Tab-separated table of C-alpha atoms in Angstrom:
chain	number	residue	atom	x	y	z
I	1	MET	CA	46.820	43.162	17.648
I	2	ALA	CA	50.073	44.579	18.871
I	3	SER	CA	52.576	42.266	20.347
I	4	THR	CA	52.390	44.026	23.752
I	5	ASN	CA	48.633	43.583	24.011
I	6	ALA	CA	48.871	39.994	22.929
I	7	HIS	CA	51.424	39.387	25.733
I	8	ILE	CA	49.148	40.901	28.411
I	9	LEU	CA	46.094	39.034	27.166
I	10	ARG	CA	47.939	35.758	27.137
I	11	TYR	CA	49.534	35.928	30.524
I	12	SER	CA	46.504	37.185	32.306
I	13	ARG	CA	45.055	33.645	31.978
I	14	ARG	CA	45.797	30.520	34.021
I	15	HIS	CA	48.010	28.353	31.684
I	16	VAL	CA	47.013	24.653	31.661
I	17	VAL	CA	48.173	21.691	29.674
I	18	THR	CA	45.864	18.936	28.588
I	19	ALA	CA	47.236	15.603	27.376
I	20	PHE	CA	45.174	13.165	25.416
I	21	ILE	CA	46.607	9.649	25.393
I	22	ARG	CA	45.511	7.709	22.320
I	23	GLY	CA	44.759	4.047	22.552
I	24	LEU	CA	43.285	1.457	20.120
I	25	HIS	CA	40.449	2.238	17.609
I	26	SER	CA	40.676	6.118	18.076
I	27	THR	CA	39.970	5.997	21.826
I	28	TYR	CA	41.467	8.538	24.362
I	29	LEU	CA	42.296	8.134	27.993
I	30	LEU	CA	40.158	10.196	30.279
I	31	VAL	CA	40.406	10.588	34.065
I	32	GLN	CA	37.655	11.345	36.551
I	33	ARG	CA	38.822	13.907	39.061
I	34	SER	CA	38.685	12.965	42.763
I	35	ASP	CA	37.200	14.941	45.812
I	36	ALA	CA	40.620	15.954	46.718
I	37	VAL	CA	41.095	18.331	43.907
I	38	GLY	CA	40.011	21.884	44.261
I	39	SER	CA	37.828	22.134	41.048
I	40	TYR	CA	35.695	20.148	38.807
I	41	THR	CA	35.168	17.295	41.251
I	42	ALA	CA	33.941	14.008	39.635
I	43	PHE	CA	34.235	15.613	36.192
I	44	TRP	CA	36.027	13.683	33.302
I	45	GLY	CA	38.851	15.283	31.504
I	46	GLY	CA	42.150	14.585	29.822
I	47	VAL	CA	45.349	14.472	31.938
I	48	SER	CA	45.824	18.065	32.942
I	49	GLY	CA	47.795	20.374	35.114
I	50	GLY	CA	48.769	24.119	35.427
I	51	MET	CA	52.099	25.439	34.379
I	52	GLU	CA	54.496	26.406	37.029
I	53	HIS	CA	57.290	29.203	37.031
I	54	THR	CA	59.833	26.364	37.218
I	55	ASP	CA	58.722	25.006	33.891
I	56	ARG	CA	60.196	28.026	32.022
I	57	GLY	CA	57.506	27.780	29.351
I	58	ASP	CA	58.222	24.145	28.534
I	59	THR	CA	54.556	22.972	27.982
I	60	LEU	CA	55.464	19.565	26.609
I	61	GLY	CA	57.688	18.941	29.542
I	62	ARG	CA	54.932	19.761	31.849
I	63	ALA	CA	52.607	17.413	29.833
I	64	TYR	CA	54.936	14.463	30.316
I	65	LEU	CA	55.268	15.337	33.957
I	66	GLU	CA	51.505	15.343	34.503
I	67	ILE	CA	51.083	12.098	32.623
I	68	GLU	CA	53.707	10.331	34.857
I	69	GLU	CA	52.177	11.737	38.026
I	70	GLU	CA	48.511	11.248	37.301
I	71	VAL	CA	48.383	7.890	35.387
I	72	GLY	CA	51.935	6.511	35.807
I	73	TYR	CA	53.056	6.312	32.134
I	74	THR	CA	56.632	7.288	31.511
I	75	LYS	CA	58.003	9.050	28.484
I	76	ASN	CA	59.364	5.766	27.144
I	77	GLU	CA	55.731	4.281	27.145
I	78	LEU	CA	54.534	7.260	25.019
I	79	ALA	CA	55.078	8.642	21.481
I	80	PHE	CA	54.398	12.446	20.988
I	81	VAL	CA	52.084	12.889	18.069
I	82	ARG	CA	51.304	16.603	17.944
I	83	HIS	CA	50.510	19.864	19.761
I	84	GLY	CA	47.159	21.656	19.037
I	85	ARG	CA	46.095	25.208	18.654
I	86	PRO	CA	45.628	26.803	22.206
I	87	LEU	CA	41.993	27.024	23.516
I	88	LEU	CA	40.673	30.066	25.617
I	89	VAL	CA	38.255	28.757	28.135
I	90	ASP	CA	36.086	31.091	30.275
I	91	ASP	CA	34.117	29.393	32.985
I	92	GLY	CA	32.394	31.814	35.237
I	93	PRO	CA	33.771	35.246	36.455
I	94	SER	CA	37.038	33.853	37.939
I	95	ARG	CA	38.095	30.962	35.734
I	96	HIS	CA	39.901	32.078	32.718
I	97	PHE	CA	42.250	29.401	31.143
I	98	TRP	CA	44.837	29.095	28.355
I	99	VAL	CA	44.607	25.493	27.456
I	100	GLN	CA	47.541	23.883	25.569
I	101	PRO	CA	46.514	20.451	24.175
I	102	PHE	CA	48.798	17.646	23.270
I	103	LEU	CA	48.360	14.179	21.673
I	104	PHE	CA	50.387	11.121	22.516
I	105	ASP	CA	50.108	7.436	21.379
I	106	LEU	CA	50.339	4.878	24.053
I	107	HIS	CA	53.060	2.160	23.611
I	108	SER	CA	52.192	0.136	26.726
I	109	ALA	CA	49.693	-2.673	27.520
I	110	ARG	CA	49.583	-2.057	31.182
I	111	GLU	CA	46.700	-0.383	32.989
I	112	PRO	CA	47.121	3.304	34.231
I	113	ARG	CA	48.362	3.872	37.834
I	114	LEU	CA	46.228	6.660	39.320
I	115	ASN	CA	47.437	9.058	42.019
I	116	TRP	CA	45.243	10.974	44.437
I	117	GLU	CA	44.006	13.496	41.918
I	118	ASN	CA	41.755	10.974	40.055
I	119	VAL	CA	39.474	8.006	41.067
I	120	HIS	CA	38.891	6.451	37.637
I	121	ALA	CA	40.525	6.142	34.210
I	122	ARG	CA	39.066	4.791	30.907
I	123	PHE	CA	39.369	5.000	27.182
I	124	TYR	CA	36.508	6.795	25.402
I	125	THR	CA	35.796	7.584	21.811
I	126	ARG	CA	35.024	11.278	20.903
I	127	ASP	CA	31.260	10.446	20.579
I	128	GLU	CA	31.195	8.763	24.060
I	129	MET	CA	32.824	11.860	25.547
I	130	LYS	CA	29.645	13.904	24.683
I	131	THR	CA	27.689	11.929	27.084
I	132	LEU	CA	29.946	12.388	30.020
I	133	GLN	CA	30.075	15.229	32.530
I	134	THR	CA	33.371	16.687	31.395
I	135	VAL	CA	35.498	19.733	32.169
I	136	PRO	CA	34.510	22.708	29.893
I	137	LEU	CA	35.067	22.308	26.109
I	138	LEU	CA	36.872	18.922	26.332
I	139	VAL	CA	35.701	17.745	23.016
I	140	GLU	CA	36.661	21.048	21.333
I	141	THR	CA	40.043	20.636	23.028
I	142	LEU	CA	40.439	17.071	21.536
I	143	ASP	CA	39.520	18.317	18.127
I	144	ARG	CA	42.523	20.609	18.097
I	145	VAL	CA	44.850	17.658	18.233
I	146	ALA	CA	42.974	14.708	16.876
I	147	VAL	CA	43.399	15.007	13.195
I	148	THR	CA	42.421	11.599	12.092
I	149	GLU	CA	44.585	9.690	9.563
I	150	ASN	CA	43.451	9.808	5.894
I	151	THR	CA	41.466	12.964	6.355
I	152	LEU	CA	41.987	15.936	4.069
I	153	VAL	CA	43.955	17.747	6.806
I	154	GLU	CA	46.275	14.889	7.496
I	155	GLN	CA	46.876	14.372	3.649
I	156	SER	CA	47.692	18.119	3.210
I	157	CYS	CA	50.223	18.059	6.075
I	158	GLN	CA	51.804	15.024	4.527
I	159	VAL	CA	52.160	16.835	1.079
I	160	LEU	CA	54.316	19.411	2.797
I	161	GLN	CA	56.169	16.889	5.045
I	162	ASP	CA	57.165	14.768	2.101
I	163	ASP	CA	58.282	17.468	-0.340
I	164	ARG	CA	61.856	17.507	-1.175
I	165	ASP	CA	61.518	19.438	-4.478
I	166	HIS	CA	60.619	22.966	-3.474
I	167	GLY	CA	62.109	25.804	-1.566
I	168	ALA	CA	60.560	27.737	1.259
I	169	ALA	CA	58.824	30.308	-0.941
I	170	GLU	CA	57.345	27.618	-3.254
I	171	LEU	CA	56.200	25.612	-0.244
I	172	CYS	CA	54.417	28.594	1.167
I	173	LEU	CA	52.270	28.797	-2.007
I	174	ILE	CA	51.701	25.052	-1.760
I	175	ALA	CA	50.532	25.462	1.902
I	176	LEU	CA	48.133	28.102	0.814
I	177	GLU	CA	46.723	25.944	-1.931
I	178	GLU	CA	46.318	23.073	0.567
I	179	LEU	CA	44.485	25.399	2.935
I	180	ARG	CA	42.240	26.407	-0.056
I	181	LYS	CA	41.355	22.701	-0.727
I	182	ILE	CA	40.421	22.352	2.973
I	183	VAL	CA	38.330	25.472	3.048
I	184	SER	CA	36.606	24.625	-0.293
I	185	GLN	CA	35.386	21.152	0.698
I	186	ASP	CA	31.677	20.812	0.154
I	187	SER	CA	30.683	18.659	3.342
I	188	VAL	CA	30.169	21.212	6.018
I	189	GLU	CA	27.117	19.509	7.630
I	190	GLU	CA	29.142	18.465	10.654
I	191	PHE	CA	29.870	22.027	11.627
I	192	VAL	CA	27.110	23.649	13.891
I	193	GLY	CA	27.531	27.269	12.809
I	194	VAL	CA	30.326	29.573	11.546
I	195	GLU	CA	32.210	29.513	14.842
I	196	ALA	CA	32.758	25.658	14.728
I	197	TYR	CA	33.657	25.784	10.897
I	198	MET	CA	36.244	28.583	11.559
I	199	SER	CA	37.681	26.567	14.405
I	200	TYR	CA	38.203	23.691	12.024
I	201	VAL	CA	39.872	25.963	9.388
I	202	ARG	CA	42.166	27.482	11.979
I	203	ASN	CA	43.087	24.044	13.371
I	204	ALA	CA	43.900	22.925	9.868
I	205	ALA	CA	46.078	26.032	9.190
I	206	TRP	CA	47.824	25.511	12.481
I	207	HIS	CA	48.846	21.929	11.644
I	208	LEU	CA	49.956	23.007	8.118
I	209	ALA	CA	52.091	25.756	9.747
I	210	SER	CA	53.618	23.358	12.096
I	211	THR	CA	54.669	20.788	9.550
I	212	ARG	CA	57.935	22.249	8.386
I	213	GLU	CA	59.131	24.476	11.219
I	214	ASN	CA	62.446	25.551	9.611
I	215	MET	CA	60.539	27.008	6.614
I	216	ALA	CA	59.118	30.202	8.150
I	217	PRO	CA	57.243	31.264	4.940
I	218	ILE	CA	54.859	28.519	5.333
I	219	ALA	CA	53.729	29.677	8.847
I	220	ASN	CA	53.885	33.348	7.877
I	221	GLY	CA	51.806	32.916	4.719
I	222	LEU	CA	49.033	30.924	6.472
I	223	ALA	CA	49.085	33.311	9.438
I	224	LEU	CA	48.850	36.504	7.259
I	225	ALA	CA	45.900	34.952	5.414
I	226	LEU	CA	43.981	34.030	8.431
I	227	ALA	CA	44.982	37.269	10.397
I	228	ASP	CA	43.340	39.041	7.499
I	229	ALA	CA	40.212	36.838	7.191
I	230	VAL	CA	39.399	36.049	11.035
I	231	PRO	CA	38.451	39.733	12.075
I	232	LYS	CA	36.036	39.902	9.126
I	233	ILE	CA	34.328	36.693	10.301
I	234	LEU	CA	34.574	36.611	14.127
I	235	ARG	CA	34.599	39.032	16.973
I	236	ASN	CA	35.426	37.844	20.413
I	237	GLY	CA	34.774	34.332	19.106
I	238	VAL	CA	31.130	35.244	17.840
I	239	SER	CA	30.342	35.120	14.096
I	240	LEU	CA	29.749	38.332	12.246
I	241	LEU	CA	28.305	36.269	9.384
I	242	HIS	CA	25.132	34.373	8.987
I	243	ASP	CA	26.324	31.248	7.202
I	244	ILE	CA	29.301	29.144	6.521
I	245	GLY	CA	29.404	29.890	2.717
I	246	SER	CA	30.064	33.616	3.540
I	247	ALA	CA	32.903	32.613	5.878
I	248	LYS	CA	34.315	30.336	3.134
I	249	THR	CA	34.253	33.177	0.622
I	250	VAL	CA	36.093	35.572	3.065
I	251	VAL	CA	38.811	32.898	3.762
I	252	LEU	CA	39.240	32.107	0.088
I	253	GLU	CA	39.619	35.729	-0.739
I	254	SER	CA	42.311	36.306	1.842
I	255	ILE	CA	44.229	33.215	0.568
I	256	GLU	CA	44.041	34.583	-3.052
I	257	GLU	CA	45.260	37.989	-1.906
I	258	GLN	CA	48.182	36.471	0.103
I	259	GLU	CA	49.131	34.389	-2.913
I	260	HIS	CA	49.272	37.444	-5.076
I	261	ALA	CA	51.234	39.470	-2.501
I	262	LEU	CA	53.773	36.590	-2.436
I	263	ARG	CA	54.171	36.355	-6.136
I	264	THR	CA	54.516	40.158	-6.446
I	265	ARG	CA	57.217	40.175	-3.701
I	266	ASN	CA	59.081	37.356	-5.207
I	267	ASP	CA	59.132	39.018	-8.671
I	268	ALA	CA	60.397	42.235	-7.030
I	269	LEU	CA	63.182	40.172	-5.230
I	270	ILE	CA	64.332	38.661	-8.553
I	271	GLU	CA	64.402	42.188	-10.047
I	272	GLN	CA	66.405	43.634	-7.176
I	273	SER	CA	68.860	40.796	-6.911
I	274	CYS	CA	69.686	40.958	-10.636
I	275	ARG	CA	70.347	44.546	-10.420
I	276	VAL	CA	72.743	44.146	-7.418
I	277	ILE	CA	74.561	41.190	-8.976
I	278	GLU	CA	74.943	42.835	-12.326
I	279	SER	CA	76.814	45.772	-10.678
I	280	LEU	CA	79.423	43.207	-9.417
I	281	ALA	CA	80.096	41.657	-12.885
I	282	THR	CA	83.506	42.432	-14.596
I	283	ARG	CA	83.403	43.933	-18.042
I	284	HIS	CA	85.913	42.956	-20.720
I	285	ASP	CA	85.720	43.798	-24.462
I	286	GLY	CA	82.067	44.965	-23.941
I	287	THR	CA	81.066	41.684	-22.188
I	288	SER	CA	79.955	41.506	-18.614
I	289	LYS	CA	80.826	38.305	-16.792
I	290	ILE	CA	80.457	36.895	-13.325
I	291	SER	CA	81.480	33.655	-11.598
I	292	ILE	CA	79.115	32.228	-9.051
I	293	MET	CA	79.166	29.480	-6.560
I	294	THR	CA	75.888	28.047	-5.019
I	295	LEU	CA	74.420	24.923	-3.409
I	296	SER	CA	71.203	23.065	-3.099
I	297	LEU	CA	68.266	23.998	-5.231
I	298	SER	CA	66.567	27.316	-4.724
I	299	SER	CA	63.841	28.680	-6.919
I	300	THR	CA	64.971	32.230	-6.163
I	301	VAL	CA	68.520	31.607	-7.086
I	302	THR	CA	67.452	29.776	-10.259
I	303	ARG	CA	65.255	32.620	-11.358
I	304	VAL	CA	68.067	35.120	-10.635
I	305	ILE	CA	70.480	33.069	-12.764
I	306	GLN	CA	68.022	33.130	-15.584
I	307	GLY	CA	67.518	36.866	-15.258
I	308	LEU	CA	71.224	37.460	-15.437
I	309	ILE	CA	71.623	35.239	-18.509
I	310	ASP	CA	68.617	36.905	-20.139
I	311	GLY	CA	70.151	40.290	-19.408
I	312	GLY	CA	73.292	39.444	-21.321
I	313	ILE	CA	75.612	38.525	-18.414
I	314	VAL	CA	77.976	35.708	-19.072
I	315	VAL	CA	77.683	33.342	-15.989
I	316	ASP	CA	80.077	30.770	-15.040
I	317	ILE	CA	78.562	28.744	-12.111
I	318	THR	CA	79.938	26.105	-9.766
I	319	VAL	CA	77.334	24.028	-7.873
I	320	CYS	CA	77.881	21.878	-4.839
I	321	GLU	CA	75.890	18.423	-5.303
I	322	SER	CA	74.257	19.043	-1.852
I	323	ARG	CA	74.063	15.690	-0.210
I	324	PRO	CA	72.105	13.553	0.675
I	325	LEU	CA	69.532	13.909	-2.073
I	326	CYS	CA	71.986	15.828	-4.390
I	327	GLU	CA	69.473	18.375	-5.464
I	328	GLY	CA	72.380	20.447	-6.590
I	329	VAL	CA	72.599	18.106	-9.495
I	330	VAL	CA	69.220	19.147	-10.620
I	331	ALA	CA	70.136	22.736	-10.234
I	332	ALA	CA	73.345	22.375	-12.292
I	333	LYS	CA	71.184	20.663	-15.136
I	334	GLN	CA	68.770	23.699	-15.002
I	335	PHE	CA	71.669	26.255	-15.147
I	336	HIS	CA	73.140	24.391	-18.168
I	337	ALA	CA	69.715	24.420	-19.979
I	338	MET	CA	69.402	28.128	-19.378
I	339	GLY	CA	72.671	28.820	-21.242
I	340	ALA	CA	75.162	29.385	-18.476
I	341	GLU	CA	78.645	29.658	-20.088
I	342	THR	CA	80.057	26.954	-17.892
I	343	VAL	CA	78.545	24.777	-15.121
I	344	THR	CA	80.834	22.916	-12.783
I	345	LEU	CA	79.330	20.352	-10.530
I	346	ILE	CA	81.345	19.518	-7.459
I	347	THR	CA	80.955	17.334	-4.349
I	348	ASP	CA	80.381	19.301	-1.219
I	349	ALA	CA	83.915	18.572	0.178
I	350	GLN	CA	85.496	20.327	-2.786
I	351	LEU	CA	83.916	23.630	-1.865
I	352	ALA	CA	86.954	25.294	-0.429
I	353	SER	CA	89.094	24.377	-3.373
I	354	TYR	CA	86.631	26.166	-5.823
I	355	ILE	CA	85.335	29.171	-3.930
I	356	GLU	CA	88.482	31.316	-4.656
I	357	LYS	CA	87.571	30.999	-8.212
I	358	SER	CA	84.232	32.636	-7.775
I	359	ASP	CA	83.221	36.379	-7.628
I	360	ILE	CA	80.370	35.738	-5.352
I	361	ALA	CA	78.801	32.969	-3.225
I	362	LEU	CA	74.906	32.931	-3.654
I	363	CYS	CA	72.164	31.284	-1.798
I	364	GLY	CA	68.508	31.558	-0.804
I	365	ALA	CA	67.119	31.327	2.657
I	366	ASP	CA	64.487	29.285	4.157
I	367	SER	CA	64.138	31.302	7.263
I	368	LEU	CA	65.591	34.565	8.837
I	369	THR	CA	65.938	34.299	12.517
I	370	ALA	CA	66.976	37.105	15.018
I	371	ARG	CA	70.563	35.868	14.778
I	372	GLY	CA	71.051	34.456	11.322
I	373	PHE	CA	69.763	33.012	8.127
I	374	VAL	CA	68.722	29.460	7.903
I	375	ASN	CA	69.521	27.445	4.768
I	376	LYS	CA	70.524	23.893	3.625
I	377	VAL	CA	73.440	22.371	5.540
I	378	GLY	CA	76.687	23.451	3.879
I	379	THR	CA	75.648	27.090	3.669
I	380	HIS	CA	77.626	28.003	6.772
I	381	THR	CA	80.714	26.205	5.394
I	382	MET	CA	80.395	28.200	2.238
I	383	ALA	CA	80.020	31.410	4.066
I	384	LEU	CA	83.177	30.772	6.238
I	385	HIS	CA	85.211	29.893	3.228
I	386	ALA	CA	83.791	32.936	1.181
I	387	ARG	CA	84.857	35.233	4.002
I	388	GLN	CA	88.464	33.606	3.942
I	389	ALA	CA	88.664	33.830	0.250
I	390	LYS	CA	87.311	37.354	0.112
I	391	THR	CA	84.433	36.182	-2.013
I	392	LYS	CA	81.231	38.220	-1.601
I	393	MET	CA	78.509	36.099	0.239
I	394	ILE	CA	75.116	37.146	-1.024
I	395	VAL	CA	71.844	35.953	0.434
I	396	LEU	CA	68.534	36.220	-1.479
I	397	SER	CA	65.598	36.608	0.758
I	398	ASP	CA	62.805	39.008	2.026
I	399	LEU	CA	60.947	39.636	5.285
I	400	MET	CA	58.393	36.978	4.462
I	401	LYS	CA	61.054	34.531	5.616
I	402	ALA	CA	61.535	36.252	9.031
I	403	SER	CA	60.932	33.653	11.685
I	404	PRO	CA	59.957	34.306	15.291
I	405	GLY	CA	60.308	30.482	15.905
I	406	PRO	CA	58.014	27.638	15.612
I	407	VAL	CA	54.350	28.591	15.683
I	408	PHE	CA	53.791	26.509	18.869
I	409	ASN	CA	56.499	28.304	20.666
I	410	VAL	CA	55.348	31.697	19.624
I	411	VAL	CA	51.797	31.164	20.455
I	412	SER	CA	52.386	29.458	23.719
I	413	GLY	CA	54.976	32.027	24.920
I	414	LYS	CA	57.840	29.626	25.143
I	415	GLU	CA	61.107	31.675	24.843
I	416	THR	CA	64.008	29.797	23.186
I	417	ASN	CA	67.101	31.156	21.425
I	418	GLU	CA	68.212	27.701	20.268
I	419	PHE	CA	67.899	26.871	16.610
I	420	GLN	CA	66.418	23.362	16.023
I	421	SER	CA	67.454	21.705	12.733
I	422	GLU	CA	65.032	19.515	10.778
I	423	GLU	CA	66.275	15.887	11.050
I	424	LYS	CA	65.421	13.423	8.253
I	425	GLY	CA	65.627	9.831	7.975
I	426	PRO	CA	69.378	8.467	8.208
I	427	GLU	CA	68.690	6.147	5.262
I	428	GLU	CA	68.742	9.069	2.795
I	429	VAL	CA	72.444	9.232	3.834
I	430	SER	CA	73.277	5.622	4.318
I	431	ASP	CA	71.624	3.995	1.226
I	432	VAL	CA	74.452	5.053	-1.092
I	433	TRP	CA	76.907	3.331	1.261
I	434	MET	CA	74.811	0.200	1.191
I	435	THR	CA	74.697	0.324	-2.602
I	436	MET	CA	78.489	0.569	-2.705
I	437	GLY	CA	78.830	-2.373	-0.326
I	438	LEU	CA	80.494	-0.252	2.261
I	439	LEU	CA	77.888	-1.019	4.965
I	440	ASP	CA	75.031	-3.540	5.632
I	441	LYS	CA	71.677	-2.592	6.869
I	442	GLU	CA	72.412	-3.900	10.411
I	443	ASP	CA	75.325	-1.630	10.692
I	444	VAL	CA	73.126	1.529	10.773
I	445	ALA	CA	70.694	2.737	13.391
I	446	ILE	CA	67.528	3.500	11.528
I	447	HIS	CA	64.955	5.878	13.271
I	448	GLY	CA	66.635	5.701	16.531
I	449	VAL	CA	66.694	1.808	16.693
I	450	HIS	CA	70.115	0.763	17.708
I	451	SER	CA	71.799	-2.599	17.997
I	452	GLY	CA	74.888	-3.150	19.960
I	453	ARG	CA	77.127	-2.584	16.917
I	454	SER	CA	74.997	-0.051	14.933
I	455	LEU	CA	76.335	3.367	13.609
I	456	ASN	CA	74.382	6.466	14.399
I	457	VAL	CA	73.788	8.211	11.021
I	458	CYS	CA	72.770	11.925	11.254
I	459	ASN	CA	70.795	13.728	8.554
I	460	SER	CA	70.326	17.409	9.518
I	461	TYR	CA	68.753	19.364	6.599
I	462	PHE	CA	69.181	23.013	7.780
I	463	GLU	CA	71.618	25.086	9.659
I	464	GLU	CA	71.745	28.732	10.907
I	465	THR	CA	74.578	31.012	9.567
I	466	PRO	CA	75.280	34.258	11.483
I	467	TYR	CA	74.322	37.436	9.711
I	468	GLU	CA	77.913	38.771	10.073
I	469	LEU	CA	79.118	36.226	7.466
I	470	ALA	CA	76.709	37.714	4.807
I	471	ASP	CA	78.036	40.668	2.879
I	472	VAL	CA	74.533	41.479	1.504
I	473	ILE	CA	70.988	40.265	2.067
I	474	ILE	CA	68.824	41.280	-0.777
I	475	SER	CA	65.017	41.624	-0.311
I	476	HIS	CA	62.169	42.632	-2.544
I	477	GLN	CA	62.752	46.183	-1.310
I	478	GLY	CA	66.574	46.350	-1.804
I	479	ILE	CA	69.204	45.639	0.792
I	480	LEU	CA	67.888	44.088	3.963
I	481	ARG	CA	69.429	44.920	7.440
I	482	SER	CA	69.361	42.611	10.289
I	483	LYS	CA	67.517	45.417	12.376
I	484	ASP	CA	64.703	45.211	9.812
I	485	ILE	CA	64.431	41.399	10.311
I	486	GLN	CA	64.283	41.666	14.180
I	487	GLU	CA	61.570	44.369	14.051
I	488	TYR	CA	59.489	42.249	11.857
I	489	ILE	CA	60.020	39.172	14.016
I	490	GLN	CA	58.442	41.105	16.919
I	491	GLU	CA	55.547	42.193	14.686
I	492	LEU	CA	54.897	38.486	13.708
I	493	GLU	CA	54.059	37.399	17.199
I	494	GLY	CA	50.830	39.532	17.129
I	495	ILE	CA	50.065	38.236	13.626
I	496	TYR	CA	50.330	34.611	14.788
I	497	LEU	CA	48.051	35.241	17.770
I	498	SER	CA	45.435	37.032	15.611
I	499	ALA	CA	45.460	34.003	13.201
I	500	PHE	CA	45.362	31.118	15.583
I	501	VAL	CA	44.130	32.280	19.018
I	502	TRP	CA	42.097	35.454	19.263
């Protein structure tokens, strides 16, 4: 579906947020609407409210506001858990809603404090909700956020969340494999028809896509697979197939096709990159040689270095250790095993001293935004010093890494130009200081818990580097222009909506 049509369909509906507040034993707070409200009087529902122009697309902010107004819980008494896939609700000829669900955990023992909009509040299980007179599709809305712990979906999301060993391209393939596991499960008795099953599959893909938001290939790969499969299975929300088994087959085929396309593109990217970098090598006495600086651990960079060595290029490579987990050390060991002429491993702080000795600075990318390329922290510093030293800055990527933003922002229509870094636990940074005896545990604020004398330790994993600091971006098709990236980013909005909403 074209981005323009998607925009019209999305904004022709009344946008509503629905907040589910989770209590003990997988129960959720519902409120019963009063006579004073204009619709669904005496019906039970989650805490809900319509979006206002002044919200500027901030659905999460509106959810917090509705919770405080309707049941009296403040932001400090809640823990945001996740957002869910939007739900299209059509109730009669004049009620057409775009419902954005949220899930929060309650960290307060006090009773809810109701305003005029509701007359009762009580915690119910999902099964108990089915016995109530509720607003339309309440249980279906809950299912979009209530991914119970220890389920296959939750485990698959955790696989992606905990991974520190793979780059964005590899994680995309891992995400598709996790979706395959979810789709392939045998127990489908709980699903009443193909429509319910596909809702579950799309919910699972949504949560996988939302797990590592700075790694655009994860969301792109999942969205492309579903955007291919869904129109073959559903039309206007109604199944075109007779049984769940047929739907499974279609989704699995689309996943396989997407995996094949990704591997083909990756192979082409390696070939193009080797060709460009070989042209920059210096020749002396019949030998081609190139000096490279890199950082972190990129599967694409690793494969290109291997390709250069296999092609007879003598490679000298300097690798930044890449704190806090020092994956650059792993990369250095790999380059040494490949047969690089020399491998020099340095601390990140020595980058400026060594980059003048390099012909090129080389990195991959986890995402390509409208403004710049996103990669491990330290990349921006390397690009700045490369520019000063007149060392060519080369980025290896392709359009699969183009990022319109987090899937939630794209689908909900929230416009934001601000890059949000992925923050990891401060203990990854501070543990080495404690081992050296420089700090004690009580000196450091862990997970936002501060004492009166604690240090705030930051651990941002990614940063955005402006395109103007890259001399060349190499894709599977050759040299990539920022214009190409921006055009594909616009196209991705329609792909995301086809995969997760329509």
